[in-house]
Each structure stands twice: as C-alpha cells, then as structure tokens.
Amino acid sequence: MNVEVIGDREFITSVQEQDGVWVLMAGQSLYALQAEGGRGLPVWSSAEKAEVFAENLDQNGLSPVFVPMSNFLSAAWLGSSGPQVVDVLASPSYGQESLTYTVEELRARLKTPGFNNE
C-alpha cells in the first residue's frame, strides 16, 4: 500500500470519527490558497496539526476552528454559495505536498459507507 493510500485512509477515518474538520481562521477570514479556478482549502484532522501548520506561516492571528461535517459538506462551505473552493488539501504539513481532493472527490470519500472496513 503506498503512502498516499495510507494517508487517505487515515485522514478520511479521522474526520469521519470526529464528524468534522479543522480550518484556520483569522477573525472572520478563512485561510485558503489560490488554486486554478478558485481556492484551495487546507483542512486538518486535528487542532494540533492545524496549529503546527499555522506556526510555520508568516501570518499572525490564525487559529484552528472546528467545522462539523454537516456544515462542511453544505453549500456554505463546499457549494456554489461558498468561497469557490475547488480543491481541499488534507492535513497539509508546512513545506510538504499534501493529499489534494477536488470537492467532488472529497464528498464521495466522506460519504462512502463502510470505508473504514475496506
């Protein structure tokens, strides 16, 4: 099994178990990256991982915020009325390439029943 598959399983299992993801916010502003056709949204499976990432950035005031899965998968976050998110970066680590999902791929992975048993 390659590292990407293992990372995918760990990330999906973790966010399913906690029923949500962690994002970085500075006040009311969401931390996101420029991506082709929109924005790339980094999300983490724990507040600690998000904090470590934020500490390596040259930006003040970023803090992890938990987003319940029902909210995250809604139109406000990943839909057309949201911030035009085209890619979701799974638990990125500073200076390393992360698993990247399109919004559709991530929705499918998170809604796959029995994923943990594969």
Coordinates of N, CA, C and O in Angstrom, one line a residue:
M1 N 0.9 -1.2 0.0 CA 0.0 0.0 0.0 C 0.9 1.2 0.0 O 1.8 1.3 0.8
N2 N 0.6 2.2 -0.9 CA 1.5 3.3 -0.9 C 1.1 4.4 0.1 O 0.1 4.3 0.7
V3 N 2.0 5.3 0.3 CA 1.9 6.4 1.4 C 0.6 7.2 1.1 O -0.1 7.5 2.1
E4 N 0.3 7.5 -0.1 CA -0.9 8.3 -0.4 C -2.2 7.5 0.0 O -3.1 8.1 0.6
V5 N -2.3 6.3 -0.3 CA -3.4 5.5 0.1 C -3.5 5.4 1.7 O -4.6 5.6 2.2
I6 N -2.4 5.2 2.3 CA -2.4 5.2 3.8 C -2.9 6.5 4.4 O -3.7 6.6 5.3
G7 N -2.3 7.6 3.8 CA -2.7 9.0 4.2 C -4.1 9.3 4.0 O -4.8 9.9 4.9
D8 N -4.6 8.8 2.9 CA -6.1 9.0 2.6 C -6.9 8.3 3.6 O -7.8 8.9 4.2
R9 N -6.6 7.0 3.9 CA -7.4 6.3 4.9 C -7.4 6.9 6.2 O -8.4 7.0 6.9
E10 N -6.2 7.3 6.7 CA -6.0 7.9 8.0 C -6.8 9.2 8.1 O -7.5 9.5 9.1
F11 N -6.7 10.1 7.0 CA -7.4 11.3 7.1 C -9.0 11.1 7.1 O -9.7 11.7 7.9
I12 N -9.4 10.3 6.1 CA -10.9 10.1 6.0 C -11.4 9.5 7.3 O -12.5 9.9 7.8
T13 N -10.8 8.5 7.8 CA -11.2 7.8 9.0 C -11.3 8.8 10.2 O -12.3 8.8 10.9
S14 N -10.3 9.6 10.3 CA -10.2 10.5 11.4 C -11.3 11.6 11.3 O -12.0 11.8 12.3
V15 N -11.5 12.2 10.2 CA -12.6 13.2 10.1 C -14.0 12.6 10.2 O -14.9 13.2 10.7
Q16 N -14.1 11.3 9.8 CA -15.4 10.6 9.9 C -15.7 10.4 11.4 O -16.8 10.5 11.9
E17 N -14.7 9.9 12.1 CA -14.8 9.6 13.6 C -15.2 10.9 14.4 O -16.0 10.8 15.3
Q18 N -14.5 12.0 14.1 CA -14.8 13.2 14.8 C -15.9 14.0 14.2 O -16.4 15.0 14.8
D19 N -16.4 13.6 13.1 CA -17.5 14.2 12.4 C -17.3 15.7 12.1 O -18.2 16.5 12.2
G20 N -16.1 15.9 11.6 CA -15.7 17.3 11.2 C -14.3 17.5 10.9 O -13.5 16.5 10.9
V21 N -13.9 18.7 10.5 CA -12.6 19.1 10.1 C -12.2 20.3 10.8 O -13.0 21.1 11.3
W22 N -10.9 20.6 10.8 CA -10.4 21.9 11.4 C -9.9 22.7 10.3 O -9.2 22.2 9.3
V23 N -10.2 24.0 10.3 CA -9.7 25.0 9.4 C -9.0 26.1 10.2 O -9.1 26.2 11.4
L24 N -8.2 26.9 9.4 CA -7.6 28.1 10.1 C -8.3 29.3 9.8 O -8.7 29.6 8.6
M25 N -8.6 30.1 10.8 CA -9.3 31.4 10.7 C -8.5 32.5 11.3 O -7.8 32.3 12.3
A26 N -8.6 33.7 10.8 CA -8.0 34.9 11.4 C -9.2 35.8 11.6 O -9.7 36.5 10.6
G27 N -9.8 35.8 12.7 CA -11.1 36.5 12.9 C -12.2 35.9 12.1 O -12.5 34.7 12.2
Q28 N -12.8 36.7 11.2 CA -13.8 36.2 10.3 C -13.2 35.7 8.9 O -14.0 35.3 8.1
S29 N -11.9 35.8 8.8 CA -11.3 35.4 7.5 C -10.8 34.0 7.5 O -10.0 33.6 8.4
L30 N -11.2 33.3 6.5 CA -10.7 31.9 6.3 C -9.4 31.8 5.6 O -9.2 32.5 4.6
Y31 N -8.5 31.0 6.1 CA -7.2 30.8 5.5 C -7.4 29.9 4.3 O -7.8 28.8 4.5
A32 N -7.0 30.3 3.1 CA -7.1 29.5 1.9 C -6.0 29.9 0.9 O -5.4 31.0 1.1
L33 N -5.8 29.1 0.0 CA -4.7 29.3 -1.0 C -5.3 29.5 -2.4 O -6.4 29.0 -2.7
Q34 N -4.6 30.2 -3.2 CA -5.0 30.4 -4.6 C -4.9 29.0 -5.3 O -3.9 28.3 -5.1
A35 N -5.9 28.7 -6.1 CA -5.9 27.4 -6.9 C -6.5 27.8 -8.3 O -7.2 28.8 -8.4
E36 N -6.1 26.9 -9.2 CA -6.7 27.2 -10.6 C -8.2 27.1 -10.5 O -8.8 26.1 -10.1
G37 N -8.9 28.2 -10.9 CA -10.3 28.2 -10.9 C -11.0 28.5 -9.6 O -12.2 28.4 -9.5
G38 N -10.2 28.8 -8.6 CA -10.8 29.2 -7.3 C -9.8 29.2 -6.2 O -8.7 29.7 -6.3
R39 N -10.2 28.5 -5.1 CA -9.3 28.5 -3.9 C -9.1 27.0 -3.5 O -9.9 26.2 -3.6
G40 N -7.9 26.8 -2.9 CA -7.6 25.6 -2.2 C -7.8 25.7 -0.7 O -7.2 26.7 -0.2
L41 N -8.5 24.9 -0.1 CA -8.8 25.0 1.3 C -8.1 23.9 2.1 O -8.4 22.7 1.9
P42 N -7.1 24.3 2.9 CA -6.4 23.3 3.7 C -7.3 23.0 4.9 O -7.9 23.9 5.5
V43 N -7.5 21.7 5.2 CA -8.2 21.3 6.4 C -7.4 20.2 7.1 O -6.6 19.5 6.5
W44 N -7.6 20.1 8.4 CA -6.9 19.2 9.2 C -7.8 18.3 10.0 O -8.9 18.6 10.3
S45 N -7.2 17.1 10.4 CA -8.0 16.2 11.2 C -7.8 16.4 12.7 O -8.5 15.7 13.5
S46 N -7.0 17.4 13.1 CA -6.9 17.8 14.5 C -6.5 19.2 14.6 O -5.9 19.8 13.7
A47 N -6.8 19.8 15.7 CA -6.5 21.2 16.0 C -4.9 21.3 16.1 O -4.4 22.3 15.7
E48 N -4.3 20.3 16.7 CA -2.9 20.3 16.9 C -2.1 20.4 15.5 O -1.2 21.1 15.4
K49 N -2.6 19.6 14.6 CA -1.9 19.6 13.2 C -2.1 21.0 12.6 O -1.2 21.5 11.9
A50 N -3.3 21.6 12.7 CA -3.5 22.9 12.2 C -2.7 24.0 12.9 O -2.1 24.9 12.2
E51 N -2.5 23.8 14.2 CA -1.7 24.8 14.9 C -0.2 24.7 14.5 O 0.4 25.8 14.3
V52 N 0.3 23.5 14.3 CA 1.7 23.4 13.8 C 1.9 24.0 12.5 O 2.9 24.7 12.2
F53 N 0.9 23.8 11.6 CA 1.0 24.4 10.3 C 1.0 26.0 10.4 O 1.8 26.7 9.8
A54 N 0.1 26.5 11.2 CA -0.1 27.9 11.4 C 1.2 28.6 11.9 O 1.6 29.7 11.6
E55 N 1.9 27.9 12.8 CA 3.1 28.4 13.5 C 4.2 28.6 12.4 O 5.1 29.4 12.6
N56 N 4.2 27.8 11.3 CA 5.2 28.0 10.3 C 4.9 29.0 9.3 O 5.7 29.3 8.4
L57 N 3.7 29.6 9.3 CA 3.3 30.7 8.4 C 3.8 32.0 8.9 O 3.9 32.3 10.1
D58 N 3.9 33.0 8.0 CA 4.3 34.3 8.4 C 3.0 35.2 8.5 O 2.9 36.2 7.8
Q59 N 2.1 34.7 9.2 CA 0.8 35.4 9.4 C 0.4 35.3 10.9 O 0.5 34.2 11.5
N60 N 0.0 36.4 11.4 CA -0.4 36.4 12.8 C -1.9 36.2 12.9 O -2.7 36.5 12.0
G61 N -2.3 35.7 14.1 CA -3.8 35.6 14.4 C -4.5 34.5 13.8 O -5.7 34.4 13.9
L62 N -3.8 33.5 13.2 CA -4.5 32.3 12.7 C -4.7 31.3 13.8 O -3.8 31.0 14.6
S63 N -6.0 30.8 13.9 CA -6.2 29.8 14.9 C -7.2 28.7 14.4 O -8.0 29.0 13.5
P64 N -7.0 27.5 14.8 CA -7.9 26.4 14.4 C -9.3 26.6 14.8 O -9.6 26.9 16.0
V65 N -10.2 26.2 13.9 CA -11.7 26.3 14.2 C -12.3 25.0 13.7 O -12.0 24.6 12.6
F66 N -13.1 24.3 14.6 CA -13.7 23.1 14.2 C -15.0 23.4 13.4 O -15.7 24.2 13.7
V67 N -15.1 22.6 12.3 CA -16.3 22.7 11.4 C -17.0 21.4 11.4 O -16.4 20.4 10.9
P68 N -18.2 21.2 11.9 CA -18.9 20.0 11.9 C -19.1 19.5 10.4 O -19.3 20.3 9.5
M69 N -19.0 18.2 10.2 CA -19.1 17.6 8.8 C -20.4 18.1 8.1 O -20.3 18.4 6.9
S70 N -21.5 18.1 8.8 CA -22.8 18.6 8.2 C -22.7 20.0 7.6 O -23.2 20.3 6.5
N71 N -22.0 20.9 8.3 CA -21.7 22.2 7.9 C -20.7 22.2 6.7 O -20.9 23.0 5.8
F72 N -19.6 21.5 6.9 CA -18.6 21.5 5.9 C -19.0 21.0 4.6 O -18.6 21.6 3.6
L73 N -19.9 20.0 4.5 CA -20.3 19.5 3.2 C -21.5 20.3 2.7 O -21.9 20.0 1.5
S74 N -22.0 21.3 3.4 CA -23.1 22.1 2.9 C -22.6 23.1 1.9 O -21.4 23.3 1.6
A75 N -23.6 23.7 1.2 CA -23.3 24.7 0.2 C -22.5 25.9 0.7 O -21.8 26.5 0.0
A76 N -22.7 26.2 2.0 CA -22.0 27.4 2.6 C -20.4 27.2 2.5 O -19.7 28.2 2.4
W77 N -20.0 26.0 2.7 CA -18.5 25.7 2.6 C -18.1 25.2 1.3 O -17.1 25.7 0.7
L78 N -18.7 24.1 0.8 CA -18.2 23.4 -0.4 C -19.1 23.6 -1.6 O -18.9 22.9 -2.6
G79 N -20.1 24.4 -1.4 CA -21.0 24.6 -2.5 C -20.8 25.9 -3.3 O -19.9 26.6 -3.0
S80 N -21.7 26.1 -4.2 CA -21.6 27.3 -5.1 C -21.7 28.6 -4.3 O -21.2 29.6 -4.8
S81 N -22.4 28.6 -3.2 CA -22.6 29.9 -2.5 C -21.4 30.1 -1.5 O -21.3 31.2 -0.9
G82 N -20.5 29.2 -1.5 CA -19.3 29.3 -0.6 C -18.2 30.1 -1.3 O -18.4 30.8 -2.3
P83 N -17.0 30.0 -0.7 CA -15.8 30.7 -1.2 C -15.2 30.2 -2.5 O -14.0 30.3 -2.6
Q84 N -15.9 29.5 -3.3 CA -15.4 28.9 -4.6 C -14.2 28.0 -4.3 O -13.2 28.1 -5.0
V85 N -14.4 27.1 -3.4 CA -13.3 26.1 -3.1 C -13.4 25.0 -4.2 O -14.4 24.5 -4.5
V86 N -12.2 24.8 -4.9 CA -12.1 23.8 -5.9 C -11.3 22.6 -5.5 O -11.4 21.5 -6.0
D87 N -10.4 22.9 -4.6 CA -9.5 21.8 -4.0 C -9.5 21.8 -2.5 O -9.6 22.9 -1.9
V88 N -9.4 20.7 -1.9 CA -9.3 20.6 -0.4 C -8.0 19.8 -0.2 O -7.7 18.7 -0.7
L89 N -7.1 20.5 0.6 CA -5.8 19.9 1.0 C -5.9 19.2 2.3 O -6.3 19.9 3.3
A90 N -5.7 17.9 2.4 CA -5.9 17.1 3.6 C -4.7 17.2 4.5 O -3.6 16.7 4.1
S91 N -4.9 17.8 5.7 CA -3.9 17.8 6.7 C -2.5 18.2 6.2 O -1.5 17.4 6.4
P92 N -2.4 19.3 5.5 CA -1.1 19.6 4.9 C -0.1 19.9 6.0 O -0.4 20.4 7.1
S93 N 1.2 19.6 5.8 CA 2.3 19.9 6.7 C 3.1 21.0 5.9 O 3.3 20.9 4.7
Y94 N 3.6 22.0 6.7 CA 4.4 23.1 6.0 C 5.6 22.5 5.3 O 6.3 21.7 5.8
G95 N 5.7 23.0 4.0 CA 6.8 22.6 3.2 C 6.7 21.2 2.6 O 7.7 20.8 1.9
Q96 N 5.6 20.5 2.7 CA 5.4 19.2 2.1 C 4.2 19.2 1.3 O 3.2 19.9 1.6
E97 N 4.2 18.4 0.2 CA 3.0 18.3 -0.6 C 1.9 17.5 0.2 O 2.2 16.5 0.9
S98 N 0.7 17.9 0.1 CA -0.4 17.2 0.8 C -1.3 16.5 -0.2 O -1.3 16.7 -1.4
L99 N -2.1 15.6 0.4 CA -3.1 14.9 -0.4 C -4.1 16.0 -0.8 O -4.5 16.9 0.0
T100 N -4.5 16.0 -2.0 CA -5.4 17.1 -2.5 C -6.6 16.4 -3.2 O -6.4 15.4 -4.0
Y101 N -7.8 16.8 -2.8 CA -9.0 16.3 -3.3 C -9.8 17.4 -4.0 O -9.7 18.5 -3.6
T102 N -10.4 17.1 -5.1 CA -11.4 18.0 -5.6 C -12.6 18.0 -4.6 O -12.7 17.0 -3.9
V103 N -13.4 19.0 -4.7 CA -14.6 19.0 -3.8 C -15.4 17.7 -4.0 O -15.9 17.1 -3.0
E104 N -15.6 17.3 -5.3 CA -16.4 16.1 -5.6 C -15.8 14.9 -5.0 O -16.5 14.0 -4.5
E105 N -14.5 14.7 -5.2 CA -13.8 13.6 -4.7 C -13.9 13.4 -3.1 O -14.2 12.4 -2.6
L106 N -13.7 14.6 -2.5 CA -13.8 14.5 -1.0 C -15.2 14.2 -0.6 O -15.4 13.4 0.4
R107 N -16.2 14.8 -1.2 CA -17.6 14.5 -0.8 C -17.9 13.0 -1.0 O -18.4 12.3 -0.1
A108 N -17.4 12.4 -2.1 CA -17.6 11.0 -2.3 C -16.9 10.1 -1.3 O -17.4 9.1 -0.8
R109 N -15.6 10.5 -0.9 CA -14.9 9.7 0.1 C -15.5 9.8 1.4 O -15.6 8.8 2.2
L110 N -16.0 10.9 1.8 CA -16.6 11.1 3.1 C -18.0 10.5 3.3 O -18.4 10.1 4.4
K111 N -18.7 10.3 2.2 CA -20.0 9.7 2.2 C -20.0 8.2 1.9 O -21.0 7.6 1.8
T112 N -18.8 7.6 1.7 CA -18.7 6.2 1.3 C -19.0 5.3 2.5 O -18.1 5.3 3.4
P113 N -20.1 4.6 2.6 CA -20.4 3.8 3.7 C -19.4 2.6 3.7 O -19.0 2.1 2.7
G114 N -19.0 2.2 4.9 CA -18.1 1.1 5.1 C -16.6 1.4 4.7 O -15.8 0.4 4.6
F115 N -16.3 2.6 4.4 CA -14.9 3.0 4.0 C -13.9 2.4 5.0 O -12.9 1.9 4.6
N116 N -14.2 2.5 6.3 CA -13.3 2.1 7.3 C -13.0 0.6 7.3 O -12.0 0.1 7.8
N117 N -13.9 -0.2 6.6 CA -13.8 -1.6 6.6 C -13.1 -2.2 5.3 O -13.0 -3.4 5.2
E118 N -12.8 -1.3 4.4 CA -12.2 -1.8 3.2 C -10.8 -2.4 3.4 O -10.1 -2.0 4.3

